[in-house]
Amino acid sequence: MDKDITTEEKIKEAARKIFLQKGYAGTRTRDIAEEAGINLALLNYYYRSKEKLFEIVMEESLFQMFSCIKSIVNEPSSNLMDKLDSIVNNYMDILLKNPNLPLFIMGEIQSNPDKFRKKIGLSDSFLTHTVIYKQLQEQLELTNGQNHPNPAHFIINLLSMIVFPFVAKPLLKRLTDMDEQNYVDFIKERRVLIPLWIKGMINL
Amino acid sequence: MDKDITTEEKIKEAARKIFLQKGYAGTRTRDIAEEAGINLALLNYYYRSKEKLFEIVMEESLFQMFSCIKSIVNEPSSNLMDKLDSIVNNYMDILLKNPNLPLFIMGEIQSNPDKFRKKIGLSDSFLTHTVIYKQLQEQLELTNGQNHPNPAHFIINLLSMIVFPFVAKPLLKRLTDMDEQNYVDFIKERRVLIPLWIKGMINL
DNA sequence: AATAATTTTAATCATTTGTTTAAAATTATT
DNA sequence: AATAATTTTAAACAAATGATTAAAATTATT
């Protein structure tokens, strides 16, 4: 089963699982060791400390969360509508596989804001300098004239509608009495719906 | 200044502040004591234990988060559009005063799912039995015919667009290079915009 | 004013938790 | 096969942390 996976990898996988669910402060090294099925001392043997291990998990999580959107958003050869589709599809894939990625990242940022100032691989005012931002602005001027809302609203709306159902998953399942299968199906419906809604908003 | 506030209240206020920022696991009773400017032992004197104090803060937080929507959503005398406006206005007021309320609640649920099964004061399939859900369904049938999306999508979209900018606040500020004032203004613009966007979606 | 009740404090305790150590077991090298 | 290097283990350590205690300080009651 996990015969071809090294101890080092087993530890990181276990750490990822527990860190993403419980956060840094809520995770005990003993829980990671147990989840990985290894002796507690091996965690420090391979990764020096809980914090070092956490930093690796966090770095990979930030990459999972932001690497794809960074390239899509600045692609000059695709138009606005294709970008919207791409973002939705890419995030849906990522988040269906890692449902608690967003809550993990944002929770850690909220508990330790200063620590993440540098770590997030997105420069100040990243968004306003992207291709998609400019394409959005042109489109808004075209249909709404000069007096249109800040284009950032529409990017936020896009991300909101994609990410929030994952952040609020337990609540959402409860509220609508869905089991896991219903929930996944519900999310998957949004893959086609969200781009339509956003396109509708832009041309409002 | 806080001469008319009791020690007991000072402790709870300090606890609320730190619990909401750091979560249960990330909060040390010593931090609460320091924030409240009291001796550590007084925390246990007034509240027995960290967990008891946390439960009080969490209960009040859940109430802040869900009490208003529970009444709005089942009001028979208002129509759909008025309900949408009310929800947006109410949440904007609550969240501008308590920006990290949503991340706190959802983070704690994610780290400890079973503990919250009962605590959330919303029964199974609460949403589908509300007045707003039925009003939404009627409206969707009116404009889209029988083959319309699940009405839950629109409630989720509404909540997404309201709540997500608070959950992702540090990221959003960073991405768009906004200071606190710009951020608040940006959020306030959404008070009028979100209802328009949702109404647009329904009539798509 | 004297006494009792309540509140606050400093010190300490007991447990949890991240980490280390030294020896044992295993694997690789000569 | 003998030796060296690496990996794993059990045990223990040290610091952090939630909680308690007993005395001191303050406030309320008689």
PDB file of N, CA, C and O (backbone and C1' of nucleotides) in Angstrom, chain D:
ATOM      1  P    DA D   1      28.547 -14.838   5.681  1.00  0.00           P
ATOM      2  O5'  DA D   1      29.576 -14.206   6.698  1.00  0.00           O
ATOM      3  C5'  DA D   1      30.813 -14.807   6.904  1.00  0.00           C
ATOM      4  C4'  DA D   1      31.749 -13.730   7.373  1.00  0.00           C
ATOM      5  C3'  DA D   1      31.366 -13.100   8.704  1.00  0.00           C
ATOM      6  O3'  DA D   1      32.566 -12.784   9.403  1.00  0.00           O
ATOM      7  C1'  DA D   1      31.309 -11.435   7.001  1.00  0.00           C
ATOM      8  P    DA D   2      32.454 -12.114  10.828  1.00  0.00           P
ATOM      9  O5'  DA D   2      32.905 -10.638  10.449  1.00  0.00           O
ATOM     10  C5'  DA D   2      34.191 -10.408   9.876  1.00  0.00           C
ATOM     11  C4'  DA D   2      34.430  -8.909   9.750  1.00  0.00           C
ATOM     12  C3'  DA D   2      34.129  -8.110  11.015  1.00  0.00           C
ATOM     13  O3'  DA D   2      35.131  -7.109  11.190  1.00  0.00           O
ATOM     14  C1'  DA D   2      32.774  -7.313   9.255  1.00  0.00           C
ATOM     15  P    DT D   3      35.043  -6.065  12.399  1.00  0.00           P
ATOM     16  O5'  DT D   3      34.518  -4.777  11.655  1.00  0.00           O
ATOM     17  C5'  DT D   3      35.196  -4.313  10.484  1.00  0.00           C
ATOM     18  C4'  DT D   3      34.464  -3.111   9.922  1.00  0.00           C
ATOM     19  C3'  DT D   3      34.088  -2.060  10.963  1.00  0.00           C
ATOM     20  O3'  DT D   3      34.588  -0.795  10.543  1.00  0.00           O
ATOM     21  C1'  DT D   3      32.216  -2.598   9.625  1.00  0.00           C
ATOM     22  P    DA D   4      34.437   0.481  11.430  1.00  0.00           P
ATOM     23  O5'  DA D   4      33.431   1.340  10.545  1.00  0.00           O
ATOM     24  C5'  DA D   4      33.646   1.463   9.140  1.00  0.00           C
ATOM     25  C4'  DA D   4      32.429   2.103   8.493  1.00  0.00           C
ATOM     26  C3'  DA D   4      31.904   3.335   9.234  1.00  0.00           C
ATOM     27  O3'  DA D   4      31.675   4.365   8.295  1.00  0.00           O
ATOM     28  C1'  DA D   4      30.152   1.773   8.962  1.00  0.00           C
ATOM     29  P    DA D   5      31.199   5.791   8.741  1.00  0.00           P
ATOM     30  O5'  DA D   5      29.682   5.794   8.250  1.00  0.00           O
ATOM     31  C5'  DA D   5      29.382   5.493   6.891  1.00  0.00           C
ATOM     32  C4'  DA D   5      27.879   5.412   6.709  1.00  0.00           C
ATOM     33  C3'  DA D   5      27.111   6.608   7.281  1.00  0.00           C
ATOM     34  O3'  DA D   5      26.245   7.109   6.275  1.00  0.00           O
ATOM     35  C1'  DA D   5      26.207   4.582   8.128  1.00  0.00           C
ATOM     36  P    DT D   6      25.306   8.358   6.556  1.00  0.00           P
ATOM     37  O5'  DT D   6      23.895   7.677   6.821  1.00  0.00           O
ATOM     38  C5'  DT D   6      23.433   6.676   5.915  1.00  0.00           C
ATOM     39  C4'  DT D   6      22.217   5.998   6.484  1.00  0.00           C
ATOM     40  C3'  DT D   6      21.113   6.952   6.951  1.00  0.00           C
ATOM     41  O3'  DT D   6      19.951   6.649   6.213  1.00  0.00           O
ATOM     42  C1'  DT D   6      21.511   5.228   8.547  1.00  0.00           C
ATOM     43  P    DT D   7      18.650   7.596   6.362  1.00  0.00           P
ATOM     44  O5'  DT D   7      17.766   6.745   7.390  1.00  0.00           O
ATOM     45  C5'  DT D   7      17.435   5.408   7.043  1.00  0.00           C
ATOM     46  C4'  DT D   7      16.832   4.705   8.237  1.00  0.00           C
ATOM     47  C3'  DT D   7      15.597   5.380   8.845  1.00  0.00           C
ATOM     48  O3'  DT D   7      14.536   4.441   8.787  1.00  0.00           O
ATOM     49  C1'  DT D   7      17.102   4.701  10.532  1.00  0.00           C
ATOM     50  P    DT D   8      13.030   4.857   9.189  1.00  0.00           P
ATOM     51  O5'  DT D   8      12.950   4.370  10.697  1.00  0.00           O
ATOM     52  C5'  DT D   8      13.090   2.970  10.970  1.00  0.00           C
ATOM     53  C4'  DT D   8      13.144   2.733  12.462  1.00  0.00           C
ATOM     54  C3'  DT D   8      11.991   3.345  13.263  1.00  0.00           C
ATOM     55  O3'  DT D   8      11.213   2.287  13.803  1.00  0.00           O
ATOM     56  C1'  DT D   8      14.093   3.646  14.350  1.00  0.00           C
ATOM     57  P    DT D   9       9.874   2.614  14.653  1.00  0.00           P
ATOM     58  O5'  DT D   9      10.430   2.527  16.139  1.00  0.00           O
ATOM     59  C5'  DT D   9      11.181   1.374  16.546  1.00  0.00           C
ATOM     60  C4'  DT D   9      11.692   1.566  17.955  1.00  0.00           C
ATOM     61  C3'  DT D   9      10.672   2.155  18.918  1.00  0.00           C
ATOM     62  O3'  DT D   9      10.313   1.188  19.891  1.00  0.00           O
ATOM     63  C1'  DT D   9      12.830   3.200  19.147  1.00  0.00           C
ATOM     64  P    DA D  10       9.059   1.395  20.830  1.00  0.00           P
ATOM     65  O5'  DA D  10       9.763   1.779  22.208  1.00  0.00           O
ATOM     66  C5'  DA D  10      10.836   0.970  22.687  1.00  0.00           C
ATOM     67  C4'  DA D  10      11.515   1.658  23.855  1.00  0.00           C
ATOM     68  C3'  DA D  10      10.564   2.167  24.936  1.00  0.00           C
ATOM     69  O3'  DA D  10      11.134   1.860  26.206  1.00  0.00           O
ATOM     70  C1'  DA D  10      11.884   3.955  24.119  1.00  0.00           C
ATOM     71  P    DA D  11      10.340   2.217  27.565  1.00  0.00           P
ATOM     72  O5'  DA D  11      11.165   3.454  28.121  1.00  0.00           O
ATOM     73  C5'  DA D  11      12.593   3.431  28.085  1.00  0.00           C
ATOM     74  C4'  DA D  11      13.136   4.803  28.379  1.00  0.00           C
ATOM     75  C3'  DA D  11      12.392   5.554  29.491  1.00  0.00           C
ATOM     76  O3'  DA D  11      13.296   5.807  30.550  1.00  0.00           O
ATOM     77  C1'  DA D  11      12.747   6.953  27.583  1.00  0.00           C
ATOM     78  P    DA D  12      12.870   6.580  31.870  1.00  0.00           P
ATOM     79  O5'  DA D  12      13.363   8.059  31.578  1.00  0.00           O
ATOM     80  C5'  DA D  12      14.644   8.248  30.997  1.00  0.00           C
ATOM     81  C4'  DA D  12      14.804   9.699  30.583  1.00  0.00           C
ATOM     82  C3'  DA D  12      14.306  10.703  31.623  1.00  0.00           C
ATOM     83  O3'  DA D  12      15.368  11.579  31.931  1.00  0.00           O
ATOM     84  C1'  DA D  12      13.436  11.209  29.463  1.00  0.00           C
ATOM     85  P    DC D  13      15.169  12.698  33.030  1.00  0.00           P
ATOM     86  O5'  DC D  13      15.193  14.023  32.155  1.00  0.00           O
ATOM     87  C5'  DC D  13      16.065  14.102  31.028  1.00  0.00           C
ATOM     88  C4'  DC D  13      15.868  15.427  30.309  1.00  0.00           C
ATOM     89  C3'  DC D  13      15.523  16.580  31.238  1.00  0.00           C
ATOM     90  O3'  DC D  13      16.329  17.685  30.891  1.00  0.00           O
ATOM     91  C1'  DC D  13      13.865  16.356  29.545  1.00  0.00           C
ATOM     92  P    DA D  14      16.430  18.936  31.878  1.00  0.00           P
ATOM     93  O5'  DA D  14      15.594  20.026  31.100  1.00  0.00           O
ATOM     94  C5'  DA D  14      15.797  20.188  29.693  1.00  0.00           C
ATOM     95  C4'  DA D  14      14.785  21.190  29.162  1.00  0.00           C
ATOM     96  C3'  DA D  14      14.446  22.314  30.137  1.00  0.00           C
ATOM     97  O3'  DA D  14      14.252  23.496  29.399  1.00  0.00           O
ATOM     98  C1'  DA D  14      12.494  21.107  29.646  1.00  0.00           C
ATOM     99  P    DA D  15      14.218  24.912  30.122  1.00  0.00           P
ATOM    100  O5'  DA D  15      12.991  25.613  29.389  1.00  0.00           O
ATOM    101  C5'  DA D  15      12.797  25.365  28.008  1.00  0.00           C
ATOM    102  C4'  DA D  15      11.319  25.413  27.678  1.00  0.00           C
ATOM    103  C3'  DA D  15      10.583  26.598  28.312  1.00  0.00           C
ATOM    104  O3'  DA D  15       9.947  27.315  27.276  1.00  0.00           O
ATOM    105  C1'  DA D  15       9.410  24.569  28.732  1.00  0.00           C
ATOM    106  P    DA D  16       9.035  28.594  27.634  1.00  0.00           P
ATOM    107  O5'  DA D  16       7.573  27.992  27.461  1.00  0.00           O
ATOM    108  C5'  DA D  16       7.316  27.123  26.358  1.00  0.00           C
ATOM    109  C4'  DA D  16       5.875  26.667  26.381  1.00  0.00           C
ATOM    110  C3'  DA D  16       4.859  27.751  26.738  1.00  0.00           C
ATOM    111  O3'  DA D  16       3.721  27.542  25.935  1.00  0.00           O
ATOM    112  C1'  DA D  16       4.710  25.990  28.313  1.00  0.00           C
ATOM    113  P    DT D  17       2.535  28.625  25.929  1.00  0.00           P
ATOM    114  O5'  DT D  17       1.451  27.925  26.858  1.00  0.00           O
ATOM    115  C5'  DT D  17       1.077  26.585  26.593  1.00  0.00           C
ATOM    116  C4'  DT D  17       0.121  26.113  27.663  1.00  0.00           C
ATOM    117  C3'  DT D  17      -0.794  27.213  28.204  1.00  0.00           C
ATOM    118  O3'  DT D  17      -2.099  26.706  28.270  1.00  0.00           O
ATOM    119  C1'  DT D  17       0.235  26.059  29.970  1.00  0.00           C
ATOM    120  P    DG D  18      -3.386  27.669  28.240  1.00  0.00           P
ATOM    121  O5'  DG D  18      -4.404  26.914  29.197  1.00  0.00           O
ATOM    122  C5'  DG D  18      -4.703  25.548  28.945  1.00  0.00           C
ATOM    123  C4'  DG D  18      -5.117  24.877  30.228  1.00  0.00           C
ATOM    124  C3'  DG D  18      -6.212  25.608  31.013  1.00  0.00           C
ATOM    125  O3'  DG D  18      -7.176  24.670  31.469  1.00  0.00           O
ATOM    126  C1'  DG D  18      -4.306  25.294  32.390  1.00  0.00           C
ATOM    127  P    DA D  19      -8.409  25.152  32.364  1.00  0.00           P
ATOM    128  O5'  DA D  19      -7.855  24.948  33.841  1.00  0.00           O
ATOM    129  C5'  DA D  19      -7.432  23.639  34.239  1.00  0.00           C
ATOM    130  C4'  DA D  19      -6.896  23.691  35.639  1.00  0.00           C
ATOM    131  C3'  DA D  19      -7.825  24.345  36.672  1.00  0.00           C
ATOM    132  O3'  DA D  19      -8.230  23.354  37.597  1.00  0.00           O
ATOM    133  C1'  DA D  19      -5.564  25.091  36.908  1.00  0.00           C
ATOM    134  P    DT D  20      -9.193  23.785  38.828  1.00  0.00           P
ATOM    135  O5'  DT D  20      -8.191  23.963  40.069  1.00  0.00           O
ATOM    136  C5'  DT D  20      -7.184  22.975  40.282  1.00  0.00           C
ATOM    137  C4'  DT D  20      -6.314  23.380  41.455  1.00  0.00           C
ATOM    138  C3'  DT D  20      -7.071  23.887  42.676  1.00  0.00           C
ATOM    139  O3'  DT D  20      -6.639  23.142  43.805  1.00  0.00           O
ATOM    140  C1'  DT D  20      -5.334  25.387  42.090  1.00  0.00           C
ATOM    141  P    DT D  21      -7.446  23.225  45.212  1.00  0.00           P
ATOM    142  O5'  DT D  21      -6.406  23.926  46.188  1.00  0.00           O
ATOM    143  C5'  DT D  21      -5.010  23.744  45.978  1.00  0.00           C
ATOM    144  C4'  DT D  21      -4.229  24.747  46.800  1.00  0.00           C
ATOM    145  C3'  DT D  21      -4.981  25.285  48.017  1.00  0.00           C
ATOM    146  O3'  DT D  21      -4.122  25.314  49.132  1.00  0.00           O
ATOM    147  C1'  DT D  21      -4.222  27.073  46.685  1.00  0.00           C
ATOM    148  P    DA D  22      -4.702  25.099  50.615  1.00  0.00           P
ATOM    149  O5'  DA D  22      -3.860  26.162  51.431  1.00  0.00           O
ATOM    150  C5'  DA D  22      -2.562  26.552  50.957  1.00  0.00           C
ATOM    151  C4'  DA D  22      -2.357  28.034  51.214  1.00  0.00           C
ATOM    152  C3'  DA D  22      -3.127  28.586  52.420  1.00  0.00           C
ATOM    153  O3'  DA D  22      -2.321  29.541  53.078  1.00  0.00           O
ATOM    154  C1'  DA D  22      -3.690  29.822  50.550  1.00  0.00           C
ATOM    155  P    DA D  23      -2.618  30.052  54.529  1.00  0.00           P
ATOM    156  O5'  DA D  23      -2.073  31.551  54.479  1.00  0.00           O
ATOM    157  C5'  DA D  23      -0.927  31.854  53.692  1.00  0.00           C
ATOM    158  C4'  DA D  23      -1.120  33.174  52.976  1.00  0.00           C
ATOM    159  C3'  DA D  23      -1.597  34.322  53.877  1.00  0.00           C
ATOM    160  O3'  DA D  23      -0.780  35.453  53.669  1.00  0.00           O
ATOM    161  C1'  DA D  23      -2.931  34.191  51.966  1.00  0.00           C
ATOM    162  P    DA D  24      -0.823  36.700  54.695  1.00  0.00           P
ATOM    163  O5'  DA D  24      -1.215  37.932  53.766  1.00  0.00           O
ATOM    164  C5'  DA D  24      -0.549  38.099  52.518  1.00  0.00           C
ATOM    165  C4'  DA D  24      -1.364  39.025  51.638  1.00  0.00           C
ATOM    166  C3'  DA D  24      -1.839  40.292  52.351  1.00  0.00           C
ATOM    167  O3'  DA D  24      -1.509  41.410  51.559  1.00  0.00           O
ATOM    168  C1'  DA D  24      -3.668  39.197  51.322  1.00  0.00           C
ATOM    169  P    DA D  25      -1.721  42.898  52.101  1.00  0.00           P
ATOM    170  O5'  DA D  25      -3.026  43.336  51.287  1.00  0.00           O
ATOM    171  C5'  DA D  25      -3.017  43.204  49.865  1.00  0.00           C
ATOM    172  C4'  DA D  25      -4.390  43.526  49.335  1.00  0.00           C
ATOM    173  C3'  DA D  25      -4.998  44.808  49.915  1.00  0.00           C
ATOM    174  O3'  DA D  25      -5.369  45.644  48.835  1.00  0.00           O
ATOM    175  C1'  DA D  25      -6.542  43.005  50.076  1.00  0.00           C
ATOM    176  P    DT D  26      -5.966  47.111  49.086  1.00  0.00           P
ATOM    177  O5'  DT D  26      -7.530  46.891  48.895  1.00  0.00           O
ATOM    178  C5'  DT D  26      -7.992  46.196  47.729  1.00  0.00           C
ATOM    179  C4'  DT D  26      -9.432  45.809  47.913  1.00  0.00           C
ATOM    180  C3'  DT D  26     -10.363  46.950  48.336  1.00  0.00           C
ATOM    181  O3'  DT D  26     -11.256  47.195  47.282  1.00  0.00           O
ATOM    182  C1'  DT D  26     -10.843  44.918  49.497  1.00  0.00           C
ATOM    183  P    DT D  27     -12.285  48.449  47.384  1.00  0.00           P
ATOM    184  O5'  DT D  27     -13.612  47.729  47.848  1.00  0.00           O
ATOM    185  C5'  DT D  27     -14.104  46.612  47.109  1.00  0.00           C
ATOM    186  C4'  DT D  27     -15.250  45.979  47.861  1.00  0.00           C
ATOM    187  C3'  DT D  27     -16.333  46.960  48.326  1.00  0.00           C
ATOM    188  O3'  DT D  27     -17.579  46.537  47.808  1.00  0.00           O
ATOM    189  C1'  DT D  27     -15.699  45.495  50.081  1.00  0.00           C
ATOM    190  P    DA D  28     -18.930  47.318  48.133  1.00  0.00           P
ATOM    191  O5'  DA D  28     -19.613  46.362  49.205  1.00  0.00           O
ATOM    192  C5'  DA D  28     -19.738  44.972  48.900  1.00  0.00           C
ATOM    193  C4'  DA D  28     -20.412  44.239  50.046  1.00  0.00           C
ATOM    194  C3'  DA D  28     -21.669  44.930  50.610  1.00  0.00           C
ATOM    195  O3'  DA D  28     -22.658  43.937  50.839  1.00  0.00           O
ATOM    196  C1'  DA D  28     -20.080  44.623  52.356  1.00  0.00           C
ATOM    197  P    DT D  29     -24.071  44.331  51.433  1.00  0.00           P
ATOM    198  O5'  DT D  29     -23.916  43.882  52.961  1.00  0.00           O
ATOM    199  C5'  DT D  29     -23.482  42.547  53.259  1.00  0.00           C
ATOM    200  C4'  DT D  29     -23.488  42.318  54.759  1.00  0.00           C
ATOM    201  C3'  DT D  29     -24.724  42.864  55.489  1.00  0.00           C
ATOM    202  O3'  DT D  29     -25.189  41.869  56.400  1.00  0.00           O
ATOM    203  C1'  DT D  29     -22.754  43.687  56.501  1.00  0.00           C
ATOM    204  P    DT D  30     -26.605  42.028  57.082  1.00  0.00           P
ATOM    205  O5'  DT D  30     -26.212  42.185  58.596  1.00  0.00           O
ATOM    206  C5'  DT D  30     -25.292  41.254  59.209  1.00  0.00           C
ATOM    207  C4'  DT D  30     -24.768  41.836  60.504  1.00  0.00           C
ATOM    208  C3'  DT D  30     -25.851  42.469  61.359  1.00  0.00           C
ATOM    209  O3'  DT D  30     -25.998  41.738  62.586  1.00  0.00           O
ATOM    210  C1'  DT D  30     -23.897  43.860  61.212  1.00  0.00           C
TER     211       DT D  30
END
